[in-house]
mmCIF file of C-alpha atoms and ligand atoms in Angstrom:
data_model
loop_
_atom_site.group_PDB
_atom_site.id
_atom_site.type_symbol
_atom_site.label_atom_id
_atom_site.label_comp_id
_atom_site.label_asym_id
_atom_site.label_seq_id
_atom_site.Cartn_x
_atom_site.Cartn_y
_atom_site.Cartn_z
ATOM 1 C CA UNK T 3 -6.182 16.182 15.287
ATOM 2 C CA UNK T 4 -9.389 14.139 15.460
ATOM 3 C CA UNK T 5 -9.772 11.533 12.763
ATOM 4 C CA UNK T 6 -13.039 11.691 10.863
ATOM 5 C CA UNK T 7 -14.974 8.419 11.018
ATOM 6 C CA UNK T 8 -16.121 6.591 7.907
ATOM 7 C CA UNK T 9 -19.690 7.205 9.137
ATOM 8 C CA UNK T 10 -19.074 10.979 9.144
ATOM 9 C CA UNK T 11 -17.409 10.809 5.730
ATOM 10 C CA UNK T 12 -20.498 9.023 4.395
ATOM 11 C CA UNK T 13 -22.583 11.934 5.684
ATOM 12 C CA UNK T 14 -24.378 10.285 8.613
ATOM 13 C CA UNK T 15 -27.656 8.395 8.942
ATOM 14 C CA UNK T 16 -29.684 10.073 6.185
ATOM 15 C CA UNK T 17 -27.405 9.302 3.229
ATOM 16 C CA UNK T 18 -26.588 5.860 4.644
ATOM 17 C CA UNK T 19 -30.321 5.065 4.868
ATOM 18 C CA UNK T 20 -30.901 6.325 1.310
ATOM 19 C CA UNK T 21 -28.076 4.135 -0.011
ATOM 20 C CA UNK T 22 -29.260 1.039 1.893
ATOM 21 C CA UNK T 23 -32.839 1.592 0.671
ATOM 22 C CA UNK T 24 -31.528 1.572 -2.904
ATOM 23 C CA UNK T 25 -29.382 -1.518 -2.258
ATOM 24 C CA UNK T 26 -32.456 -3.488 -1.143
ATOM 25 C CA UNK T 27 -34.441 -2.239 -4.174
ATOM 26 C CA UNK T 28 -31.558 -3.283 -6.469
ATOM 27 C CA UNK T 29 -31.504 -6.755 -4.827
ATOM 28 C CA UNK T 30 -35.210 -7.205 -5.674
ATOM 29 C CA UNK T 31 -34.443 -6.218 -9.284
ATOM 30 C CA UNK T 32 -31.303 -8.390 -9.570
ATOM 31 C CA UNK T 33 -32.221 -11.796 -11.063
ATOM 32 C CA UNK T 34 -29.219 -13.530 -9.446
ATOM 33 C CA UNK T 35 -30.518 -12.813 -5.932
ATOM 34 C CA UNK T 36 -34.093 -11.497 -6.183
ATOM 35 C CA UNK T 37 -35.668 -14.871 -5.191
ATOM 36 C CA UNK T 38 -33.782 -14.731 -1.886
ATOM 37 C CA UNK T 39 -35.076 -11.248 -1.056
ATOM 38 C CA UNK T 40 -38.578 -11.739 -2.492
ATOM 39 C CA UNK T 41 -38.981 -14.707 -0.102
ATOM 40 C CA UNK T 42 -37.248 -13.244 2.970
ATOM 41 C CA UNK T 43 -38.988 -13.508 6.330
ATOM 42 C CA UNK T 44 -37.949 -9.985 7.233
ATOM 43 C CA UNK T 45 -39.711 -7.061 5.524
ATOM 44 C CA UNK T 46 -37.673 -4.603 3.440
ATOM 45 C CA UNK T 47 -38.145 -1.988 6.201
ATOM 46 C CA UNK T 48 -36.739 -4.391 8.822
ATOM 47 C CA UNK T 49 -33.775 -5.332 6.597
ATOM 48 C CA UNK T 50 -33.036 -1.657 5.835
ATOM 49 C CA UNK T 51 -33.036 -0.773 9.545
ATOM 50 C CA UNK T 52 -30.760 -3.703 10.411
ATOM 51 C CA UNK T 53 -28.264 -2.918 7.645
ATOM 52 C CA UNK T 54 -28.222 0.816 8.517
ATOM 53 C CA UNK T 55 -27.538 -0.135 12.151
ATOM 54 C CA UNK T 56 -24.859 -2.642 11.089
ATOM 55 C CA UNK T 57 -23.074 -0.028 8.966
ATOM 56 C CA UNK T 58 -23.472 2.699 11.596
ATOM 57 C CA UNK T 59 -22.186 0.556 14.453
ATOM 58 C CA UNK T 60 -19.237 -0.628 12.344
ATOM 59 C CA UNK T 61 -18.143 2.758 10.974
ATOM 60 C CA UNK T 62 -18.343 5.065 13.994
ATOM 61 C CA UNK T 63 -22.031 6.034 14.052
ATOM 62 C CA UNK T 64 -24.282 6.077 17.151
ATOM 63 C CA UNK T 65 -26.394 3.075 16.061
ATOM 64 C CA UNK T 66 -26.454 -0.190 17.950
ATOM 65 C CA UNK T 67 -26.793 -3.343 15.838
ATOM 66 C CA UNK T 68 -29.377 -5.660 17.382
ATOM 67 C CA UNK T 69 -29.651 -8.201 14.544
ATOM 68 C CA UNK T 70 -28.098 -11.609 14.087
ATOM 69 C CA UNK T 71 -24.378 -12.104 13.433
ATOM 70 C CA UNK T 72 -23.515 -12.594 9.743
ATOM 71 C CA UNK T 73 -23.079 -16.394 10.109
ATOM 72 C CA UNK T 74 -26.347 -16.667 12.060
ATOM 73 C CA UNK T 75 -28.259 -14.535 9.547
ATOM 74 C CA UNK T 76 -27.050 -16.524 6.518
ATOM 75 C CA UNK T 77 -26.664 -20.047 7.898
ATOM 76 C CA UNK T 78 -28.349 -22.880 6.020
ATOM 77 C CA UNK T 79 -28.888 -20.559 3.005
ATOM 78 C CA UNK T 80 -25.854 -21.991 1.183
ATOM 79 C CA UNK T 81 -25.219 -18.616 -0.477
ATOM 80 C CA UNK T 82 -22.858 -19.085 -3.440
ATOM 81 C CA UNK T 83 -20.025 -16.945 -4.828
ATOM 82 C CA UNK T 84 -22.123 -15.534 -7.686
ATOM 83 C CA UNK T 85 -24.779 -14.419 -5.207
ATOM 84 C CA UNK T 86 -22.126 -12.770 -3.041
ATOM 85 C CA UNK T 87 -20.744 -10.888 -6.065
ATOM 86 C CA UNK T 88 -24.292 -9.846 -7.041
ATOM 87 C CA UNK T 89 -24.845 -8.338 -3.582
ATOM 88 C CA UNK T 90 -21.515 -6.466 -3.728
ATOM 89 C CA UNK T 91 -22.360 -5.250 -7.283
ATOM 90 C CA UNK T 92 -25.599 -3.737 -5.948
ATOM 91 C CA UNK T 93 -23.767 -2.118 -3.020
ATOM 92 C CA UNK T 94 -21.318 -0.495 -5.477
ATOM 93 C CA UNK T 95 -24.081 0.582 -7.881
ATOM 94 C CA UNK T 96 -26.019 2.306 -5.070
ATOM 95 C CA UNK T 97 -22.871 4.069 -3.835
ATOM 96 C CA UNK T 98 -22.070 5.310 -7.364
ATOM 97 C CA UNK T 99 -25.660 6.570 -7.752
ATOM 98 C CA UNK T 100 -25.348 8.523 -4.490
ATOM 99 C CA UNK T 101 -21.987 10.050 -5.401
ATOM 100 C CA UNK T 102 -20.059 8.393 -2.561
ATOM 101 C CA UNK T 103 -16.375 9.371 -2.659
ATOM 102 C CA UNK T 104 -13.677 7.042 -3.996
ATOM 103 C CA UNK T 105 -12.100 6.466 -0.589
ATOM 104 C CA UNK T 106 -15.445 5.763 1.080
ATOM 105 C CA UNK T 107 -16.489 3.384 -1.726
ATOM 106 C CA UNK T 108 -13.227 1.473 -1.325
ATOM 107 C CA UNK T 109 -13.635 1.337 2.469
ATOM 108 C CA UNK T 110 -17.204 -0.010 2.281
ATOM 109 C CA UNK T 111 -16.294 -2.562 -0.411
ATOM 110 C CA UNK T 112 -13.392 -3.788 1.730
ATOM 111 C CA UNK T 113 -15.681 -4.180 4.753
ATOM 112 C CA UNK T 114 -18.299 -6.024 2.674
ATOM 113 C CA UNK T 115 -15.723 -8.287 1.055
ATOM 114 C CA UNK T 116 -14.224 -9.030 4.454
ATOM 115 C CA UNK T 117 -17.556 -10.566 5.499
ATOM 116 C CA UNK T 118 -17.522 -13.100 2.668
ATOM 117 C CA UNK T 119 -16.396 -16.105 4.695
ATOM 118 C CA UNK T 120 -19.099 -15.395 7.291
ATOM 119 C CA UNK T 121 -21.809 -15.462 4.599
ATOM 120 C CA UNK T 122 -20.900 -17.825 1.710
ATOM 121 C CA UNK T 123 -21.477 -21.599 1.789
ATOM 122 C CA UNK T 124 -22.921 -21.780 5.318
HETATM 123 C C1 HEM N 210 -21.580 -8.039 2.828
HETATM 124 C C2 HEM N 210 -22.667 -8.658 2.442
HETATM 125 C C3 HEM N 210 -23.902 -8.807 3.318
HETATM 126 C C4 HEM N 210 -24.314 -8.130 4.424
HETATM 127 C C5 HEM N 210 -23.621 -6.965 5.124
HETATM 128 C C6 HEM N 210 -25.582 -8.706 4.833
HETATM 129 C C7 HEM N 210 -26.316 -8.287 5.930
HETATM 130 C C8 HEM N 210 -27.508 -8.852 6.337
HETATM 131 C C9 HEM N 210 -28.227 -8.481 7.545
HETATM 132 C C10 HEM N 210 -27.797 -7.420 8.555
HETATM 133 C C11 HEM N 210 -29.352 -9.227 7.586
HETATM 134 C C12 HEM N 210 -30.439 -9.208 8.673
HETATM 135 C C13 HEM N 210 -30.012 -10.061 9.869
HETATM 136 C C14 HEM N 210 -31.131 -10.340 10.854
HETATM 137 O O1 HEM N 210 -32.231 -10.735 10.414
HETATM 138 O O2 HEM N 210 -30.923 -10.164 12.072
HETATM 139 C C15 HEM N 210 -29.356 -10.065 6.394
HETATM 140 C C16 HEM N 210 -30.364 -10.924 6.025
HETATM 141 C C17 HEM N 210 -30.449 -11.532 4.803
HETATM 142 N N1 HEM N 210 -29.436 -11.687 3.891
HETATM 143 FE FE1 HEM N 210 -27.645 -10.780 3.986
HETATM 144 N N2 HEM N 210 -25.927 -9.716 3.952
HETATM 145 C C18 HEM N 210 -24.929 -9.804 3.023
HETATM 146 C C19 HEM N 210 -24.873 -10.698 1.981
HETATM 147 C C20 HEM N 210 -25.898 -11.509 1.577
HETATM 148 C C21 HEM N 210 -25.866 -12.378 0.416
HETATM 149 C C22 HEM N 210 -24.686 -12.580 -0.526
HETATM 150 C C23 HEM N 210 -27.094 -12.950 0.331
HETATM 151 C C24 HEM N 210 -27.549 -13.912 -0.746
HETATM 152 C C25 HEM N 210 -28.290 -13.542 -1.717
HETATM 153 C C26 HEM N 210 -27.898 -12.450 1.443
HETATM 154 C C27 HEM N 210 -29.201 -12.760 1.692
HETATM 155 C C28 HEM N 210 -29.916 -12.375 2.815
HETATM 156 C C29 HEM N 210 -31.331 -12.674 3.016
HETATM 157 C C30 HEM N 210 -32.241 -13.403 2.032
HETATM 158 C C31 HEM N 210 -31.672 -12.151 4.272
HETATM 159 C C32 HEM N 210 -33.061 -12.163 4.930
HETATM 160 C C33 HEM N 210 -33.334 -13.461 5.638
HETATM 161 C C34 HEM N 210 -34.796 -13.500 6.101
HETATM 162 O O3 HEM N 210 -35.238 -12.582 6.810
HETATM 163 O O4 HEM N 210 -35.478 -14.453 5.713
HETATM 164 N N3 HEM N 210 -27.123 -11.599 2.178
HETATM 165 N N4 HEM N 210 -28.211 -9.827 5.669
#
């Protein structure tokens, strides 16, 4: 029996891209973190592509992630715990909006939470 990848269970590139597009829009509308994203060097389109590739490459999709490592991308930002929670809140809200299944939501949240020490207080 072949195990179905998380990427396949999420439905592939199109739904993943739609969810990531909404996550970035939610970040711009979230007062806890919007200043970070409003002042980012990367455009929204660049960030969306990088995050889609990061998710794809980490969940069994064909994408190759060519961006910075999580510590490199967030170093010197001194991201705090409240900002980390705000980002995870937006990830969950976008997944709920797109009807992502319970198991897939839990898997993605676990992956995101597992990155915390590579992102917070660097
Ligand atoms: C699990 C959580 C997170 C993931 C998966 C993630 C992922 C990423 C990725 C892939 C990039 C692009 C890297 C590159 O440019 O090569 C990025 C950039 C960025 N991240 Fe995160 N991030 C997370 C949490 C956070 C948090 C908590 C903040 C704080 C509000 C944050 C703020 C930013 C900003 C502002 C940029 C753009 C930097 C710039 O271009 O100027 N991220 N993130």
